[in-house]
CSV table of C-alpha atoms in Angstrom, one decimal:
chain,number,residue,atom,x,y,z
P,18,ALA,CA,140.0,92.4,159.3
P,19,ALA,CA,142.2,89.9,161.0
P,20,LEU,CA,143.6,87.3,158.7
P,21,ASN,CA,141.9,83.9,159.2
P,22,PRO,CA,144.4,81.0,158.8
P,23,TRP,CA,141.6,78.9,157.3
P,24,ASP,CA,141.0,81.5,154.6
P,25,VAL,CA,144.8,81.5,153.8
P,26,MET,CA,144.7,77.7,153.5
P,27,LEU,CA,141.7,77.9,151.1
P,28,CYS,CA,143.6,80.5,149.1
P,29,VAL,CA,146.7,78.3,148.9
P,30,SER,CA,144.5,75.3,147.9
P,31,GLY,CA,142.9,77.4,145.2
P,32,THR,CA,146.3,78.5,143.9
P,33,ALA,CA,147.5,74.9,143.6
P,34,ILE,CA,144.2,73.8,142.0
P,35,ALA,CA,144.4,76.7,139.4
P,36,CYS,CA,148.0,75.9,138.5
P,37,GLU,CA,147.5,72.1,138.1
P,38,ASN,CA,144.4,72.4,136.0
P,39,ALA,CA,145.6,75.3,133.9
P,40,LEU,CA,148.4,73.0,132.8
P,41,VAL,CA,145.9,70.3,131.8
P,42,VAL,CA,143.7,72.8,129.9
P,43,ALA,CA,146.8,74.2,128.1
P,44,ILE,CA,148.0,70.7,127.1
P,45,ILE,CA,144.6,69.7,125.8
P,46,CYS,CA,144.2,73.0,123.8
P,47,TYR,CA,147.8,72.8,122.6
P,48,SER,CA,147.6,69.2,121.3
P,49,PRO,CA,145.3,68.6,118.2
P,50,ALA,CA,145.5,64.9,118.9
P,51,LEU,CA,143.6,65.3,122.1
P,52,ARG,CA,140.2,66.0,120.5
P,53,THR,CA,138.4,62.7,121.3
P,54,PRO,CA,135.3,62.7,123.5
P,55,MET,CA,137.3,61.3,126.4
P,56,PHE,CA,139.7,64.3,126.4
P,57,VAL,CA,136.8,66.7,125.9
P,58,LEU,CA,135.4,65.4,129.2
P,59,VAL,CA,138.7,65.7,130.9
P,60,GLY,CA,139.1,69.2,129.6
P,61,SER,CA,135.7,70.1,131.0
P,62,LEU,CA,136.7,68.7,134.4
P,63,ALA,CA,140.0,70.6,134.3
P,64,THR,CA,138.2,73.9,133.2
P,65,ALA,CA,135.7,73.6,136.1
P,66,ASP,CA,138.4,72.9,138.6
P,67,LEU,CA,140.5,75.8,137.2
P,68,LEU,CA,137.5,78.1,137.7
P,69,ALA,CA,137.0,76.7,141.2
P,70,GLY,CA,140.6,77.5,142.1
P,71,LEU,CA,140.4,81.0,140.7
P,72,GLY,CA,137.1,81.4,142.7
P,73,LEU,CA,138.9,80.5,145.9
P,74,ILE,CA,141.6,83.0,145.2
P,75,LEU,CA,139.1,85.8,144.3
P,76,ASN,CA,137.0,85.0,147.4
P,77,PHE,CA,140.1,85.5,149.6
P,78,VAL,CA,141.0,88.8,147.8
P,79,PHE,CA,137.5,90.2,147.9
P,80,GLN,CA,137.0,89.2,151.5
P,81,TYR,CA,140.0,91.1,152.7
P,82,VAL,CA,140.4,93.8,150.1
P,83,ILE,CA,136.9,94.7,148.7
P,84,ARG,CA,134.2,94.0,151.3
P,85,SER,CA,130.9,94.2,149.5
P,86,GLU,CA,127.7,92.2,149.7
P,87,THR,CA,127.3,92.2,145.9
P,88,VAL,CA,130.8,91.0,145.4
P,89,SER,CA,130.3,88.3,148.1
P,90,LEU,CA,127.2,87.0,146.3
P,91,LEU,CA,129.0,87.0,142.9
P,92,THR,CA,132.0,85.1,144.3
P,93,VAL,CA,129.9,82.5,146.1
P,94,GLY,CA,127.7,82.0,143.0
P,95,PHE,CA,130.9,81.6,140.9
P,96,LEU,CA,132.3,79.0,143.4
P,97,VAL,CA,129.0,77.1,143.5
P,98,ALA,CA,128.8,77.0,139.7
P,99,SER,CA,132.4,75.9,139.4
P,100,PHE,CA,132.3,73.1,141.9
P,101,ALA,CA,128.9,72.0,140.6
P,102,ALA,CA,130.4,71.8,137.1
P,103,SER,CA,133.4,69.8,138.5
P,104,VAL,CA,131.1,67.2,140.1
P,105,SER,CA,128.9,67.1,137.1
P,106,SER,CA,131.9,66.6,134.8
P,107,LEU,CA,133.0,63.7,137.0
P,108,LEU,CA,129.6,62.1,136.6
P,109,ALA,CA,129.9,62.6,132.8
P,110,ILE,CA,133.3,60.9,132.8
P,111,THR,CA,131.8,58.0,134.7
P,112,VAL,CA,129.0,57.7,132.3
P,113,ASP,CA,131.4,57.8,129.4
P,114,ARG,CA,133.6,55.0,130.9
P,115,TYR,CA,130.5,52.9,131.4
P,116,LEU,CA,129.3,53.4,127.8
P,117,SER,CA,132.8,52.7,126.4
P,118,LEU,CA,132.5,49.2,128.0
P,119,TYR,CA,128.8,48.5,127.6
P,120,ASN,CA,128.7,49.7,124.0
P,121,ALA,CA,132.3,49.0,123.0
P,122,LEU,CA,131.4,48.3,119.3
P,123,THR,CA,129.5,51.5,118.7
P,124,TYR,CA,131.4,53.8,121.1
P,125,TYR,CA,133.7,55.3,118.4
P,126,SER,CA,130.9,56.9,116.4
P,127,GLU,CA,129.3,60.3,115.8
P,128,ARG,CA,126.6,59.3,118.3
P,129,THR,CA,129.1,59.2,121.1
P,130,VAL,CA,130.4,62.7,120.2
P,131,LEU,CA,126.8,64.0,120.3
P,132,CYS,CA,126.1,62.3,123.6
P,133,VAL,CA,129.3,63.8,125.2
P,134,HIS,CA,128.4,67.3,124.0
P,135,THR,CA,124.8,66.9,125.2
P,136,MET,CA,126.0,65.7,128.7
P,137,LEU,CA,128.4,68.6,128.9
P,138,ALA,CA,125.8,71.2,127.8
P,139,GLY,CA,123.4,69.8,130.4
P,140,ALA,CA,126.1,69.7,133.2
P,141,TRP,CA,127.3,73.3,132.6
P,142,GLY,CA,123.8,74.6,132.1
P,143,VAL,CA,122.6,73.1,135.5
P,144,SER,CA,125.8,74.3,137.2
P,145,LEU,CA,125.3,77.8,135.9
P,146,CYS,CA,121.7,77.9,137.1
P,147,LEU,CA,122.8,76.7,140.6
P,148,GLY,CA,125.4,79.4,140.7
P,149,LEU,CA,122.9,82.1,139.7
P,150,LEU,CA,120.5,81.2,142.5
P,151,PRO,CA,122.3,83.2,145.3
P,152,VAL,CA,122.8,86.2,142.9
P,153,LEU,CA,119.1,86.2,141.9
P,154,GLY,CA,117.9,86.4,145.5
P,155,TRP,CA,118.2,83.0,147.1
P,156,ASN,CA,120.5,84.3,149.9
P,157,CYS,CA,120.2,85.3,153.5
P,158,LEU,CA,121.7,88.8,153.4
P,159,HIS,CA,118.5,90.2,154.7
P,160,ASP,CA,117.3,87.3,156.8
P,161,ARG,CA,120.0,86.0,159.1
P,162,ALA,CA,117.7,83.3,160.5
P,163,ALA,CA,117.6,81.6,157.1
P,164,CYS,CA,121.4,81.4,156.8
P,165,SER,CA,123.2,78.0,156.5
P,166,VAL,CA,126.6,77.0,157.6
P,167,VAL,CA,127.9,78.6,154.3
P,168,ARG,CA,126.9,82.2,154.4
P,169,PRO,CA,125.3,83.9,152.5
P,170,LEU,CA,123.6,80.7,151.2
P,171,THR,CA,120.3,79.8,152.7
P,172,LYS,CA,119.6,76.4,154.4
P,173,SER,CA,117.2,75.4,151.6
P,174,ASN,CA,119.9,76.3,149.0
P,175,VAL,CA,122.6,74.1,150.6
P,176,THR,CA,120.1,71.3,151.2
P,177,LEU,CA,119.4,71.4,147.4
P,178,LEU,CA,123.1,71.3,146.6
P,179,SER,CA,123.7,68.5,149.1
P,180,ALA,CA,120.8,66.4,147.8
P,181,SER,CA,122.1,66.9,144.2
P,182,PHE,CA,125.5,65.7,145.4
P,183,PHE,CA,124.1,62.6,147.1
P,184,LEU,CA,122.2,61.7,144.0
P,185,ILE,CA,125.3,62.1,141.8
P,186,PHE,CA,127.4,60.1,144.2
P,187,LEU,CA,124.8,57.2,144.2
P,188,VAL,CA,124.6,57.2,140.4
P,189,MET,CA,128.4,57.1,140.2
P,190,LEU,CA,128.5,54.3,142.8
P,191,HIS,CA,126.0,52.3,140.7
P,192,LEU,CA,127.9,52.9,137.5
P,193,TYR,CA,131.3,51.9,138.9
P,194,ILE,CA,129.8,48.7,140.4
P,195,GLU,CA,128.4,47.9,136.9
P,196,ILE,CA,131.9,48.7,135.4
P,197,CYS,CA,133.5,46.3,137.9
P,198,LYS,CA,131.0,43.6,136.8
P,199,ILE,CA,131.8,44.2,133.2
P,200,VAL,CA,135.5,44.1,133.8
P,201,CYS,CA,135.3,40.9,135.8
P,202,ARG,CA,133.0,39.3,133.2
P,203,HIS,CA,135.5,40.2,130.4
P,204,ALA,CA,138.2,38.6,132.4
P,205,HIS,CA,136.1,35.5,132.9
P,206,GLN,CA,135.4,35.2,129.2
P,207,ILE,CA,139.1,35.5,128.4
P,208,ALA,CA,139.8,32.8,131.0
P,209,LEU,CA,137.2,30.5,129.3
P,210,GLN,CA,138.7,31.1,125.9
P,211,GLN,CA,142.2,30.4,127.1
P,212,HIS,CA,141.1,27.7,129.5
P,213,PHE,CA,142.7,29.6,132.4
P,214,LEU,CA,143.1,33.0,133.8
P,215,THR,CA,146.7,34.2,133.3
P,216,ALA,CA,148.5,36.1,135.9
P,217,SER,CA,148.6,39.2,133.7
P,218,HIS,CA,144.8,39.2,133.3
P,219,TYR,CA,144.3,38.7,137.0
P,220,VAL,CA,146.7,41.6,137.8
P,221,ALA,CA,145.1,43.8,135.2
P,222,THR,CA,141.6,43.1,136.5
P,223,LYS,CA,142.6,43.6,140.1
P,224,LYS,CA,144.3,46.8,139.3
P,225,GLY,CA,141.3,48.1,137.4
P,226,VAL,CA,138.9,47.3,140.2
P,227,SER,CA,141.3,48.8,142.8
P,228,THR,CA,141.7,52.0,140.7
P,229,LEU,CA,137.9,52.4,140.5
P,230,ALA,CA,137.7,52.0,144.3
P,231,ILE,CA,140.3,54.7,144.7
P,232,ILE,CA,138.6,57.1,142.4
P,233,LEU,CA,135.2,56.7,144.0
P,234,GLY,CA,136.7,56.6,147.5
P,235,THR,CA,138.7,59.8,146.9
P,236,PHE,CA,135.6,61.6,145.6
P,237,GLY,CA,133.4,60.4,148.5
P,238,ALA,CA,136.0,61.2,151.2
P,239,SER,CA,136.5,64.7,149.8
P,240,TRP,CA,132.9,65.8,149.4
P,241,LEU,CA,130.7,63.6,151.7
P,242,PRO,CA,131.8,65.3,155.1
P,243,PHE,CA,131.0,68.7,153.7
P,244,ALA,CA,127.7,67.6,152.1
P,245,ILE,CA,126.6,65.9,155.3
P,246,TYR,CA,127.6,68.9,157.5
P,247,CYS,CA,125.6,71.3,155.2
P,248,VAL,CA,122.5,69.3,156.0
P,249,VAL,CA,123.0,68.6,159.7
P,250,GLY,CA,125.0,71.7,160.7
P,251,ASP,CA,123.7,74.8,162.3
P,252,PRO,CA,124.9,78.4,161.5
P,253,ASP,CA,125.4,78.9,165.2
P,254,TYR,CA,128.1,76.3,165.2
P,255,PRO,CA,131.7,77.5,165.2
P,256,SER,CA,132.9,78.4,161.7
P,257,VAL,CA,135.9,76.1,162.1
P,258,TYR,CA,133.6,73.1,161.4
P,259,THR,CA,132.6,74.6,158.1
P,260,TYR,CA,136.3,75.2,157.2
P,261,ALA,CA,137.4,71.8,158.4
P,262,THR,CA,134.9,70.1,156.0
P,263,LEU,CA,135.2,72.5,153.1
P,264,LEU,CA,139.0,72.4,152.8
P,265,PRO,CA,139.1,68.6,152.1
P,266,ALA,CA,136.3,69.1,149.5
P,267,THR,CA,138.7,71.5,147.6
P,268,TYR,CA,141.3,68.8,147.6
P,269,ASN,CA,139.2,66.8,145.2
P,270,SER,CA,139.8,69.4,142.5
P,271,MET,CA,143.6,69.1,143.3
P,272,ILE,CA,143.5,65.3,143.0
P,273,ASN,CA,141.4,65.2,139.8
P,274,PRO,CA,144.2,66.2,137.4
P,275,ILE,CA,146.4,63.4,138.8
P,276,ILE,CA,143.7,60.8,138.4
P,277,TYR,CA,142.1,61.8,135.1
P,278,ALA,CA,144.9,63.6,133.3
P,279,TYR,CA,148.5,63.1,134.4
P,280,ARG,CA,148.2,59.3,134.5
P,281,ASN,CA,147.1,59.3,130.8
P,282,GLN,CA,150.0,58.5,128.5
P,283,GLU,CA,148.7,60.7,125.7
P,284,ILE,CA,148.8,63.7,128.0
P,285,GLN,CA,152.2,62.6,129.3
P,286,ARG,CA,153.5,62.6,125.7
P,287,SER,CA,151.9,66.0,125.0
P,288,MET,CA,153.7,67.3,128.2
P,289,TRP,CA,157.0,66.2,126.8
P,290,VAL,CA,156.3,68.0,123.5
P,291,LEU,CA,155.0,71.1,125.3
P,292,PHE,CA,157.9,71.5,127.7
P,293,CYS,CA,160.8,69.9,125.9
P,294,GLY,CA,159.9,70.8,122.3
P,295,CYS,CA,161.1,67.4,121.3
P,296,PHE,CA,159.9,63.8,121.7
P,297,GLN,CA,161.9,60.6,121.8
P,298,ALA,CA,160.3,58.6,119.0
P,299,LYS,CA,161.8,55.4,120.5
P,300,VAL,CA,159.6,55.8,123.5
P,301,SER,CA,156.3,54.1,122.8
P,302,PHE,CA,153.0,55.2,124.2
P,303,ARG,CA,149.8,53.1,124.1
P,304,SER,CA,146.6,54.9,123.2
P,305,ARG,CA,144.2,54.5,126.0
P,306,SER,CA,140.4,54.2,125.8
P,307,PRO,CA,138.0,55.7,128.3
P,308,SER,CA,137.6,52.3,130.0
P,309,ASP,CA,141.3,52.2,130.9
P,310,VAL,CA,141.4,53.2,134.5
């Protein structure tokens, strides 16, 4: 088959995603200090994005090397499960950040560890079920009229996936608005205690709110066009529309390590240890809580 440039770009994107997130997973597994609930969630996100990157590479290989309906279903199901786990892990991280602020006094307890593990078990369980649907028969291989803009997924299947994404996006939006309210309220309480709001507190508050806006804006800008097109698009439309909305969605998995991992000073320190084999003791790192954004 003739090589499609869009497929090449998706494969390149998958390669970059896999390399970035493989490094995060290696750092978290290598460093015993990174065993807190926050890093467990970051590790879950990195693992999901790593699998998504590998899925994009495998999809390219099997599309041009091994052309098989069975392999196509397995690859699509693998991609659906991986990206669903990535989005679900982002929701779990958002919930964790909210709880770390809302229940700051009781956050560092065994209850939090249980809550994190429960969220991850639910997220990965639902993602696995969504990925198995095409393999178990919810596909359009034998009914072309039922196909969606993402073959071989059916229209009802992509509608379910899009509806799930919209729901997750709205929940994240609500939680981030609540987080902004808590951050601003804390800044106001500090101002009342000190009788004025210092410049450092104002800058920190503004930076925190701006970072939250960037996080949610990046997530929405990456996935919303594809989710909307899955609902309103028609399989008879040119495939370039599907590629043009799907490619930015993959960029979210490329940006996630930068937002949630590489900015964290604990991970930066572990990277120094991993790559250099030494660490300058005179360089100080501040341990960050999940609410630090």
